[in-house]
Short mmCIF file of C-alpha atoms and ligand atoms in Angstrom, two decimals:
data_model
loop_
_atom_site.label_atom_id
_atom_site.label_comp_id
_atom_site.label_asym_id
_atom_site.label_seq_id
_atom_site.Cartn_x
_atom_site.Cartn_y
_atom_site.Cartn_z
CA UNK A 589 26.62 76.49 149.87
CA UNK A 590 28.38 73.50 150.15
CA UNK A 591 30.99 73.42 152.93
CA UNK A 592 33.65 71.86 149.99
CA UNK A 593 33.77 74.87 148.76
CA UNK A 594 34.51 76.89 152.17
CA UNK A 595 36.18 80.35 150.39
CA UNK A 596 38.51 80.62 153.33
CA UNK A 597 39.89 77.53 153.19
CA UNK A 598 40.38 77.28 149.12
CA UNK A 599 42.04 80.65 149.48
CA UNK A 600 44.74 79.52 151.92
CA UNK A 601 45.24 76.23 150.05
CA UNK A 602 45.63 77.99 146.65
CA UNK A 603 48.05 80.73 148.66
CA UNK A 604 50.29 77.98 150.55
CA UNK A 605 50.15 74.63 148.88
CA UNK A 606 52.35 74.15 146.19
CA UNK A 607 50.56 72.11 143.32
CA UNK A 608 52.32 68.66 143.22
CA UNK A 609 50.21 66.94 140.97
CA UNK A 610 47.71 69.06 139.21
CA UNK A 611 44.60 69.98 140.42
CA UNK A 612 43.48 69.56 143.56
CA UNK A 613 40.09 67.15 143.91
CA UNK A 614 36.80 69.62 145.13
CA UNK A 615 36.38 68.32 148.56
CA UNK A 616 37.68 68.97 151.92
CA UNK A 617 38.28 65.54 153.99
CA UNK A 618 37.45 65.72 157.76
CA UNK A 619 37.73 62.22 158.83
CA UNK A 620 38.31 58.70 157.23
CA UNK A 621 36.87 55.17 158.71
CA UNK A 622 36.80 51.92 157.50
CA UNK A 623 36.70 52.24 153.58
CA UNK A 624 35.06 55.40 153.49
CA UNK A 625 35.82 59.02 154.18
CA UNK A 626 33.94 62.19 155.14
CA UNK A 627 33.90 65.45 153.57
CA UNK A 628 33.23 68.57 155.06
CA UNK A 629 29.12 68.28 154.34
CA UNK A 630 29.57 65.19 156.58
CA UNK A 631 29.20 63.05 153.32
CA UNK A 632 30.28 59.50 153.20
CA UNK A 633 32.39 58.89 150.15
CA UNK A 634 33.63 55.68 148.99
CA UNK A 635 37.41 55.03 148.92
CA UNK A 636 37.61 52.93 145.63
CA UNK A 637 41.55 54.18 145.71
CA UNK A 638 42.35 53.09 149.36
CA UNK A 639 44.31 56.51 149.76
CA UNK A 640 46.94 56.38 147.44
CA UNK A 641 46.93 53.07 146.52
CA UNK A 642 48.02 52.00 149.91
CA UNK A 643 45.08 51.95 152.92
CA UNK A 644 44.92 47.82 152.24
CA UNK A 645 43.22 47.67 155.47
CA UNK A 646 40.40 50.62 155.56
CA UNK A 647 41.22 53.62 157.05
CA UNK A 648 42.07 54.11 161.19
CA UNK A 649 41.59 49.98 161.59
CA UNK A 650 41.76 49.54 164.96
CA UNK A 651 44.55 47.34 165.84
CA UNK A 652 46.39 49.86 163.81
CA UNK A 653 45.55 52.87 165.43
CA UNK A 654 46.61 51.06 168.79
CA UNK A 655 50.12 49.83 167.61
CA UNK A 656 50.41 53.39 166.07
CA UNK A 657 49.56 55.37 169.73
CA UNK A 658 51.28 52.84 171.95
CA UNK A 659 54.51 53.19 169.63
CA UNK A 660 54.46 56.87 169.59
CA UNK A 661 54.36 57.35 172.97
CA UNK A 662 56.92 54.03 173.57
CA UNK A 663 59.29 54.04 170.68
CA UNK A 664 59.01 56.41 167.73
CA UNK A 665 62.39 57.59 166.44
CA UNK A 666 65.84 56.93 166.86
CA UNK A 667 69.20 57.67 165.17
CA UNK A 668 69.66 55.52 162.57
CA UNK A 669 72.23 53.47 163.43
CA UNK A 670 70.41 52.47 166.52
CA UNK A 671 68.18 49.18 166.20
CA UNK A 672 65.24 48.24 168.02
CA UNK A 673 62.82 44.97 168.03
CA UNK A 674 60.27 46.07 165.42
CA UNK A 675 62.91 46.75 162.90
CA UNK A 676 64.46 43.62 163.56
CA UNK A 677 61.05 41.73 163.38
CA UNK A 678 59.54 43.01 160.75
CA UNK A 679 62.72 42.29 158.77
CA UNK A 680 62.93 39.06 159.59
CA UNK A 681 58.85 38.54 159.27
CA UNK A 682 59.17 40.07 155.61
CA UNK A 683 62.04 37.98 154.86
CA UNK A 684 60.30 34.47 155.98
CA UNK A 685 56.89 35.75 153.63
CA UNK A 686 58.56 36.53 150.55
CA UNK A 687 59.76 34.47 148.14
CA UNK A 688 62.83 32.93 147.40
CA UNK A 689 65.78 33.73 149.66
CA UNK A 690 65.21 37.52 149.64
CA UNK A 691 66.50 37.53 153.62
CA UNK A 692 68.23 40.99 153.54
CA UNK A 693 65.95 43.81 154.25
CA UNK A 694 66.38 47.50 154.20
CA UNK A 695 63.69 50.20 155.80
CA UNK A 696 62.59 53.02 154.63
CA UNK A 697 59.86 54.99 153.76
CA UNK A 698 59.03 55.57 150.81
CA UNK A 699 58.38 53.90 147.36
CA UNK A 700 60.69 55.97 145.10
CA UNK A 701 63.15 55.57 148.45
CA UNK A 702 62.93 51.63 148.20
CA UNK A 703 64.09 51.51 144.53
CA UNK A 704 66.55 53.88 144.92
CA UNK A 705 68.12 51.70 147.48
CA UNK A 706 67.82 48.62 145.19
CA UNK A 707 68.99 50.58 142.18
CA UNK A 708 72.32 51.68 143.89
CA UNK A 709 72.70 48.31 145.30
CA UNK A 710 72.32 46.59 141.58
CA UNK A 711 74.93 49.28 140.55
CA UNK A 712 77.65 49.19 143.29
CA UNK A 713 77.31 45.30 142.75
CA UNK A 714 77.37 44.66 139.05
CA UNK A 715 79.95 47.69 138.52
CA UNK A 716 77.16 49.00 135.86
CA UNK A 717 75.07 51.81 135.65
CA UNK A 718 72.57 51.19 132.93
CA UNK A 719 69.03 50.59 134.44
CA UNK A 720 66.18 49.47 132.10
CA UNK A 721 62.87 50.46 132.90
CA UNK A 722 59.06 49.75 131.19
CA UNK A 723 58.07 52.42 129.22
CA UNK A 724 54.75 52.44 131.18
CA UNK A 725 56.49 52.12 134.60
CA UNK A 726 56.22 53.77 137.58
CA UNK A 727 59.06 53.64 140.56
CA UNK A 728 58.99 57.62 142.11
CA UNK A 729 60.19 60.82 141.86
CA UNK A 730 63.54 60.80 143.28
CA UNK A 731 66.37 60.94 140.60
CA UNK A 732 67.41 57.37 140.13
CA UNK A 733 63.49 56.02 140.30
CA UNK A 734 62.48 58.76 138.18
CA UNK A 735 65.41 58.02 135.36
CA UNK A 736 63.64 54.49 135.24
CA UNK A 737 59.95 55.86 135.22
CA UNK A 738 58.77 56.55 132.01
CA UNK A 739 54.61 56.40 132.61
CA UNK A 740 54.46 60.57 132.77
CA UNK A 741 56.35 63.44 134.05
CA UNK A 742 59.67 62.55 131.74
CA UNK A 743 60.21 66.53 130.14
CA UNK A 744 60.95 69.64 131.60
CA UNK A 745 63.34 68.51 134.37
CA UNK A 746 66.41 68.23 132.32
CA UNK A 747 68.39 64.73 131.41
CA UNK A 748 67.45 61.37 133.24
CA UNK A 749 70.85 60.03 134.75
CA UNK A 750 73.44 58.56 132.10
CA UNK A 751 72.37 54.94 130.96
CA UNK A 752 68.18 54.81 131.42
CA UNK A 753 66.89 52.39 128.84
CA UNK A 754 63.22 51.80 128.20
CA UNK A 755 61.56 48.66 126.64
CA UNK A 756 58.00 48.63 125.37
CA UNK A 757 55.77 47.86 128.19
CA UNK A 758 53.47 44.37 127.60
CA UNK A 759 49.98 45.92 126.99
CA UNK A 760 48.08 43.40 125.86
CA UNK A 761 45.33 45.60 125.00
CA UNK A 762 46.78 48.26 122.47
CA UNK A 763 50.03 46.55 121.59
CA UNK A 764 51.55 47.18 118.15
CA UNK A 765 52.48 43.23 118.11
CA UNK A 766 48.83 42.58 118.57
CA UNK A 767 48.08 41.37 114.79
CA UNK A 768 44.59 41.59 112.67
CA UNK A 769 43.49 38.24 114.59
CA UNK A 770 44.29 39.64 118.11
CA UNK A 771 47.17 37.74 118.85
CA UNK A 772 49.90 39.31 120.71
CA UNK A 773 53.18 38.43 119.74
CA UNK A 774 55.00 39.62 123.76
CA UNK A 775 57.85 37.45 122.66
CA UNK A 776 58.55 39.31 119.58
CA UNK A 777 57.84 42.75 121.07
CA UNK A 778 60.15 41.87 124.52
CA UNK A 779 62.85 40.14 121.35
CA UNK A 780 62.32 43.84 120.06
CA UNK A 781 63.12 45.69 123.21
CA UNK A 782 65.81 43.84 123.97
CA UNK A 783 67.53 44.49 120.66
CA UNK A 784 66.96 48.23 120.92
CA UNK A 785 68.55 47.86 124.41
CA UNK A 786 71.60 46.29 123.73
CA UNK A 787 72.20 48.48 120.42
CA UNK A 788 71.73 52.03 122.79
CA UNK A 789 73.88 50.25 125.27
CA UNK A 790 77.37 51.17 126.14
CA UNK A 791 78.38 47.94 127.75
CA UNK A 792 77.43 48.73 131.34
CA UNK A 793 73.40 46.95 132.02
CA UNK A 794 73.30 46.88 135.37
CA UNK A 795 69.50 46.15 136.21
CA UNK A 796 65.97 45.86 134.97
CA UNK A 797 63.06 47.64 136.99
CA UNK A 798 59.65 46.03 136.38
CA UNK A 799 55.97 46.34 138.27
CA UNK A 800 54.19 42.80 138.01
CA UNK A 801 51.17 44.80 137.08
CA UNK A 802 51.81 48.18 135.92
CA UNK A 803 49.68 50.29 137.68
CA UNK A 804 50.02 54.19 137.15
CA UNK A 805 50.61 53.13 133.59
CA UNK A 806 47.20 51.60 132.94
CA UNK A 807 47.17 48.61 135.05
CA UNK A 808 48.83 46.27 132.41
CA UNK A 809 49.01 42.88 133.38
CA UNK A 810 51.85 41.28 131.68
CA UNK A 811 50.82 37.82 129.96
CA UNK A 812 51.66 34.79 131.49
CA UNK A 813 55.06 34.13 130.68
CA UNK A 814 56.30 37.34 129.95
CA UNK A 815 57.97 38.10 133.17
CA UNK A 816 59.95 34.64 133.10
CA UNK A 817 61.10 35.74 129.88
CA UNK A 818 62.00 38.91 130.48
CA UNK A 819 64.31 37.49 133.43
CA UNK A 820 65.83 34.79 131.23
CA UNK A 821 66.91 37.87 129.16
CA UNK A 822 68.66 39.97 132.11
CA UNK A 823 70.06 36.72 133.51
CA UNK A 824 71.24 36.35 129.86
CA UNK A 825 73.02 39.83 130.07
CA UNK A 826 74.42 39.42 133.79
CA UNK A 827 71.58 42.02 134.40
CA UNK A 828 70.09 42.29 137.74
CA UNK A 829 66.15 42.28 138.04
CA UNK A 830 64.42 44.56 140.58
CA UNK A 831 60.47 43.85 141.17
CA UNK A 832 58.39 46.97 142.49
CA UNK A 833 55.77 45.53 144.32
CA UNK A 834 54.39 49.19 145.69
CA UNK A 835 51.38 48.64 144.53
CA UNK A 836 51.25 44.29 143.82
CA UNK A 837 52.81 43.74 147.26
CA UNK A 838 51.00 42.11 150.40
CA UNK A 839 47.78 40.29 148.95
CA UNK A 840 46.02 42.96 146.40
CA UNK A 841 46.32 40.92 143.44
CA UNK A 842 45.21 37.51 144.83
CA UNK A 843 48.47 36.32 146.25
CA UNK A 844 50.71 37.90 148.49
CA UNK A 845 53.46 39.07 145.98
CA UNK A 846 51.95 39.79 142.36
CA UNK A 847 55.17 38.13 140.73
CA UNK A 848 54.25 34.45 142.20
CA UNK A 849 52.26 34.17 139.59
CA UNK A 850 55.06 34.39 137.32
CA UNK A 851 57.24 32.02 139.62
CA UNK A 852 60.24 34.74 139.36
CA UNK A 853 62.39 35.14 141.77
CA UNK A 854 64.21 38.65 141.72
CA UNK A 855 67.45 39.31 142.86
CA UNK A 856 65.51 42.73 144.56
CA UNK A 857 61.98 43.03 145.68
CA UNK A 858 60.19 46.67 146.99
CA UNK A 859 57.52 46.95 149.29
CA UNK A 860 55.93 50.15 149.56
CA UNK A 861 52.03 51.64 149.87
CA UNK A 862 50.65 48.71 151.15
CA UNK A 863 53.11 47.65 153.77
CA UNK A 864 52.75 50.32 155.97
CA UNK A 865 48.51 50.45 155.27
CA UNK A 866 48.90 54.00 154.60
CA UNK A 867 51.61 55.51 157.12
CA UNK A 868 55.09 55.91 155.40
CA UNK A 869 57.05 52.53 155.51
CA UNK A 870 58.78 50.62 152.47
CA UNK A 871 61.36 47.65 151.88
CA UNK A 872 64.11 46.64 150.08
CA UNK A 873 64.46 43.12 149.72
CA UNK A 874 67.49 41.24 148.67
CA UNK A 875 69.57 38.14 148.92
CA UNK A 876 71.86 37.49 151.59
CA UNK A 877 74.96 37.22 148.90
CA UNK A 878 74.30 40.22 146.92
CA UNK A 879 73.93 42.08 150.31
CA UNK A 880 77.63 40.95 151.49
CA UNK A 881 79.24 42.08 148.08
CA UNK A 882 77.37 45.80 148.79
CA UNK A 883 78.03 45.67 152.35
CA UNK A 884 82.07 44.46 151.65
CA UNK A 885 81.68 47.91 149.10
CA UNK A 886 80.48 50.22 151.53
CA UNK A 887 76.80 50.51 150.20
CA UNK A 888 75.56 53.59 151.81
CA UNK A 889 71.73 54.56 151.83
CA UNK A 890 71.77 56.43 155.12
CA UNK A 891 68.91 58.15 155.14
CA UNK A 892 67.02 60.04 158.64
CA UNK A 893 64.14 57.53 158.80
CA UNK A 894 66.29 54.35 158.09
CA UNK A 895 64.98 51.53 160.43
CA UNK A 896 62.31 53.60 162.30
CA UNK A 897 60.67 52.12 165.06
CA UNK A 898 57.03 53.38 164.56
CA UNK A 899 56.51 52.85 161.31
CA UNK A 900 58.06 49.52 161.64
CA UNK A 901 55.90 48.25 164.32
CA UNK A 902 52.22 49.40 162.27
CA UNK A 903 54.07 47.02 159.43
CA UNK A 904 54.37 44.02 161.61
CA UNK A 905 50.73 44.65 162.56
CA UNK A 906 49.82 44.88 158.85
CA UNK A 907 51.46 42.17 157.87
CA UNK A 908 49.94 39.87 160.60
CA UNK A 909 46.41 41.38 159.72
CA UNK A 910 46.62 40.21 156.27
CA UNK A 911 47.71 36.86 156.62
CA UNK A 912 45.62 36.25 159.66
CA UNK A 913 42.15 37.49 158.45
CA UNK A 914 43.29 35.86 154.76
CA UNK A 915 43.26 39.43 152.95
CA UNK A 916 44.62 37.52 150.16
CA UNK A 917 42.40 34.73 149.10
CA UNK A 918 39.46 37.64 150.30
CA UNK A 919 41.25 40.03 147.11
CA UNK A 920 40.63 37.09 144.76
CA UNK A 921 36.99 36.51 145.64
CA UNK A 922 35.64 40.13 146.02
CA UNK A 923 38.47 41.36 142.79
CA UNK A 924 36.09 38.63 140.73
CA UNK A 925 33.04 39.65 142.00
CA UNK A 926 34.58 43.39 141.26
CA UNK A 927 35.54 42.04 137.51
CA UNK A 928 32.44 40.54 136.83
CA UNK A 929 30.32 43.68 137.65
CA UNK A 930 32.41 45.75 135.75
CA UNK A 931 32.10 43.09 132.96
CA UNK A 932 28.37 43.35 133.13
CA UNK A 933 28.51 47.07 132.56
CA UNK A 934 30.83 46.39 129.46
CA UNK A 935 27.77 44.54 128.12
CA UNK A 936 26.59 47.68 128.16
CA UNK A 937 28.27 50.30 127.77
CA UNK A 938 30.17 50.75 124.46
CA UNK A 939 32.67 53.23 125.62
CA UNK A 940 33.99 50.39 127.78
CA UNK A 941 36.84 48.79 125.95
CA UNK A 942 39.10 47.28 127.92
CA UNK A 943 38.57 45.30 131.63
CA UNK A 944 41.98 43.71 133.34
CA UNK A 945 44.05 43.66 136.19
CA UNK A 946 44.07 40.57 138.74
CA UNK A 947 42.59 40.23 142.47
CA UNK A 948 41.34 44.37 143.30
CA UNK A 949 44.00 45.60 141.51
CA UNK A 950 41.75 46.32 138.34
CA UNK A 951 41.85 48.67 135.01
CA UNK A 952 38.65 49.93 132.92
CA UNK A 953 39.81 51.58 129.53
CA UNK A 954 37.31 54.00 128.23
CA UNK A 955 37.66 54.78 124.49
CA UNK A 956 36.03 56.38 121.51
CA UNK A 957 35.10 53.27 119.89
CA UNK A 958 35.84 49.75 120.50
CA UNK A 959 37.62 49.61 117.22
CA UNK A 960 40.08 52.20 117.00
CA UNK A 961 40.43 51.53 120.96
CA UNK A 962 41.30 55.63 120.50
CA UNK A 963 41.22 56.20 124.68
CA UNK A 964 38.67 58.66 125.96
CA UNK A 965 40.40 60.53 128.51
CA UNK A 966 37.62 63.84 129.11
CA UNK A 967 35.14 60.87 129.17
CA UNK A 968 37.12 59.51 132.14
CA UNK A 969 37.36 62.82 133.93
CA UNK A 970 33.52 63.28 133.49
CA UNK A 971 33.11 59.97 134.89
CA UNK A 972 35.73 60.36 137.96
CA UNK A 973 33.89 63.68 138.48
CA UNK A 974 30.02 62.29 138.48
CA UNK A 975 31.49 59.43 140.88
CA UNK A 976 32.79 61.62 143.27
CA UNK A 977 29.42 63.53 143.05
CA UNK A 978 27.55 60.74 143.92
CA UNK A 979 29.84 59.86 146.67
CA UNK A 980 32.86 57.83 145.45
CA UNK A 981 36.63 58.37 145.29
CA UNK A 982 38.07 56.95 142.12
CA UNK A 983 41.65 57.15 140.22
CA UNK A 984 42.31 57.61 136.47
CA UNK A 985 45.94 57.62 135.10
CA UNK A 986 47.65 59.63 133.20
CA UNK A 987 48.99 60.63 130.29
CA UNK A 988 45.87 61.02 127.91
CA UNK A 989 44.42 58.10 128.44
CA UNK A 990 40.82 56.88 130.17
CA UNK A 991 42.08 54.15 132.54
CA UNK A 992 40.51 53.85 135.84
CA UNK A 993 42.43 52.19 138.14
CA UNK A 994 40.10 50.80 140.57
CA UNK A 995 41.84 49.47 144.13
CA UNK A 996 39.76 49.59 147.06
CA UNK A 997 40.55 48.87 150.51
CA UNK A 998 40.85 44.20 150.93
CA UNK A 999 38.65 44.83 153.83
CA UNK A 1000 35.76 46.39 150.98
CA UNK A 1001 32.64 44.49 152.03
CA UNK A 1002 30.83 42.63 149.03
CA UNK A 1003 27.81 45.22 149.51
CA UNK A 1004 30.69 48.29 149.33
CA UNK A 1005 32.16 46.37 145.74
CA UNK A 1006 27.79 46.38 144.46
CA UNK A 1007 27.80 50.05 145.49
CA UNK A 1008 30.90 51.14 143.22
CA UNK A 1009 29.31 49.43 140.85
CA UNK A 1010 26.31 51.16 140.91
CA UNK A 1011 27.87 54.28 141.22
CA UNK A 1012 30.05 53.44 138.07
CA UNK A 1013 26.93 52.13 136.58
CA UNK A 1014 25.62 55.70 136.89
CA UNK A 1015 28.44 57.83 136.66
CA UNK A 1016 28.87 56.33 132.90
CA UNK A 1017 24.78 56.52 132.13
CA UNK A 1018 25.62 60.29 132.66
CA UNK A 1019 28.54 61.18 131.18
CA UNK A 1020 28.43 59.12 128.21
CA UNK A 1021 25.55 61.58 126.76
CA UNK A 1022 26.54 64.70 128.51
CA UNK A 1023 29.59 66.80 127.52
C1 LIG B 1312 54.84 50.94 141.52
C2 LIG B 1312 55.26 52.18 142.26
N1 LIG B 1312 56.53 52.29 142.67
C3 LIG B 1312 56.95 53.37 143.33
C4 LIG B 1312 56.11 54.42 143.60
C5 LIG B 1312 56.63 55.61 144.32
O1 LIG B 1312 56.27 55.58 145.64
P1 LIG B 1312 56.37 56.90 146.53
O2 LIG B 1312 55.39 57.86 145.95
O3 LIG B 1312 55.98 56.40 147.90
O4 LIG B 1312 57.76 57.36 146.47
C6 LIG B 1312 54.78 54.35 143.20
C7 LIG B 1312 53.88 55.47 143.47
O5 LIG B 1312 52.82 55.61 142.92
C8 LIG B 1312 54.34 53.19 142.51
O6 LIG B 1312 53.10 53.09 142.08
#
């Protein structure tokens, strides 16, 4: 019997563990290394997710784990009015990366934490309380990031807070405003939105939460264009604009924020996953004159792990990892070679509709048929199951479709990037036929 499926521990987990997120995947993890983990029949299994979205740098590297033990033992936690060096570096380190004059940082630890913080700001500063999100969006669980998500997980909790808007998210793949030729009219669809926005609204838009790629909802990469657009629009309605770069953030897509592609400058920015390489630590990024108004109001997001030193030493290390070893230009070479593997198979495989996503921050759309584009979402769980089988961690999204998001480790090796392929490669040969 496989050691996975240990009766002991199953029965504990299914007694104690309360199910956050469906069902739990059939292996038991003993160690992780590098881009890989092990499971309990001391198999190797490729981390094509990098954790949740968020081991950028492989699991347990090594100039992590030493930052990680010397802080622990040095400086780990203080009350959080107290300051220490990290925080203060790492502040000032992520102000002089990012773009524009985002100098004002807040840390936290977690995503739906770091858009909270930028969602109260917007609010306390504009006086409004109206927050537009993408209906494909993803920003946390909390209350105020969870009003603004709209990708799954909307019904059975009772209302969203007073004032959450949605536009149509850009999916230039299944768009209604794509037309018989297969041009996609974003300008018309955003127009669209915007006119459903301001007839639902009451008078009070504060801000407008956006991923540069949408990730949990399908890894929709707005066109070019879009996002400068969609800005011109908030600006147009005194409307702040928050960028969620959870996911984007610190080199995945090919640059080091996802939006400089778009050359938008936000009046908020969030760091999240990636920042702290897979330990809790997240940002809020904001300009040094929205930040006085807040602070002149009292702003208050006090929370208990507020400017920790631990986490915020491993995120200076991160960040100096990436930009010295050039994680970034490495996401754009291996993400093509990724792309133009997975292109390959979609010379071959029918049920393969839809490739996109930038740098290795990539989507593959299963469907039905190529022309209906109907999605194919037990095809996708047959697939994410015969990967894993054949020793390879993969994501799908959800919400009944058959995306794979695919976002491995930027230290994947271009032999690791062949091997998912192969496994795909496989993993599709088999499912495709069986049911
Ligand atoms: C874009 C984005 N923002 C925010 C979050 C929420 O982060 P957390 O789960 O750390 O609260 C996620 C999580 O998947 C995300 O993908």
């Amino acid at each position: 019997m496989s050691k996975n499926a240990d009766p002991a521990f199953w029965a504990k987990a299914n007694a104690h563990l309360v199910r956050y997120g469906g069902a739990f995947s059939p292996v038991i993890a003993e160690s992780a290394n590098g881009n890989w983990f092990t499971d309990a029949d001391g198999r190797r299994i490729l981390d094509f997710t990098s954790g949740q979205m968020s081991a950028i740098l492989g699991h347990s590297h090594p100039e992590i784990v030493a930052v990680a033990r010397h802080s622990i033992g040095e400086l780990d936690h203080l009350y959080s009015t107290i300051l220490s060096r990290p925080v203060v570096d790492l502040a000032a380190l992520i102000a002089e990366i990012s773009p524009g004059q985002l100098d004002r940082v807040l840390l936290v630890s977690t995503g739906g934490e770091s858009n909270e913080a930028a969602l109260r700001m917007a609010k306390l500063v504009t006086g409004n309380h109206e927050i537009v999100g993408m209906s494909r969006g993803w920003h946390g669980v909390t209350g105020g990031a969870s009003s603004a998500t709209y990708a799954s997980a909307r019904k059975g909790y009772g209302p969203a807070l007073p004032g959450a808007l949605a536009l149509p998210a850009p999916d230039t793949y299944r768009s209604r405003f794509i037309d018989d030729r297969g041009v996609y009219d974003w300008k018309g669809e955003l127009e669209f939105g915007f006119e459903l926005v301001d007839r639902q609204s009451t008078g009070a838009l504060a801000a407008c939460i956006v991923e540069p790629i949408l990730s949990s909802g399908g890894v929709l990469e707005p066109p070019e264009g879009y996002i400068a657009a969609l800005a011109e629009m908030c600006t147009a309605r005194g409307m702040h604009l928050i960028f969620d770069e959870a996911q984007t953030g610190l080199g995945r897509t090919g640059t080091l924020f996802a939006s400089e592609r778009d050359g938008v400058v936000p009046q908020y920015l969030t760091l999240s996953k990636t920042l702290g390489a897979g330990l809790p630590l997240a940002a809020m990024l904001t300009t040094p004159e929205i930040e006085d108004i807040a602070a002149e109001r009292g702003y208050l997001f006090y929370t208990t792990h507020a400017s920790d030193p631990l986490p915020a030493a491993v995120g200076l290390k991160v960040i100096e990892v990436i930009l010295r070893d050039r994680f970034t230009e490495r996401a754009a070479v291996l993400g093509k070679r990724l792309k133009d593997g997975l292109q390959a198979l979609q010379q071959r495989y029918d049920c393969i509709g839809d490739i996109r996503g930038r740098g290795l921050l990539l989507g593959l759309d299963l469907v039905k048929d190529r022309r209906s584009k109907t999605p194919d979402p037990e095809l996708a769980q047959r697939v994410a199951r015969a990967c894993l089988e054949a020793g390879m961690m993969t994501s799908t999204v959800r919400g009944g479709y058959g995306i794979f998001r695919i976002a491995p480790p930027l230290t994947i090796e271009e032999s690791e990037i062949d091997l998912g392929l192969e496994i795909f490669d496989k993993a599709l040969a088999a499912s495709v036929t069986a049911k």
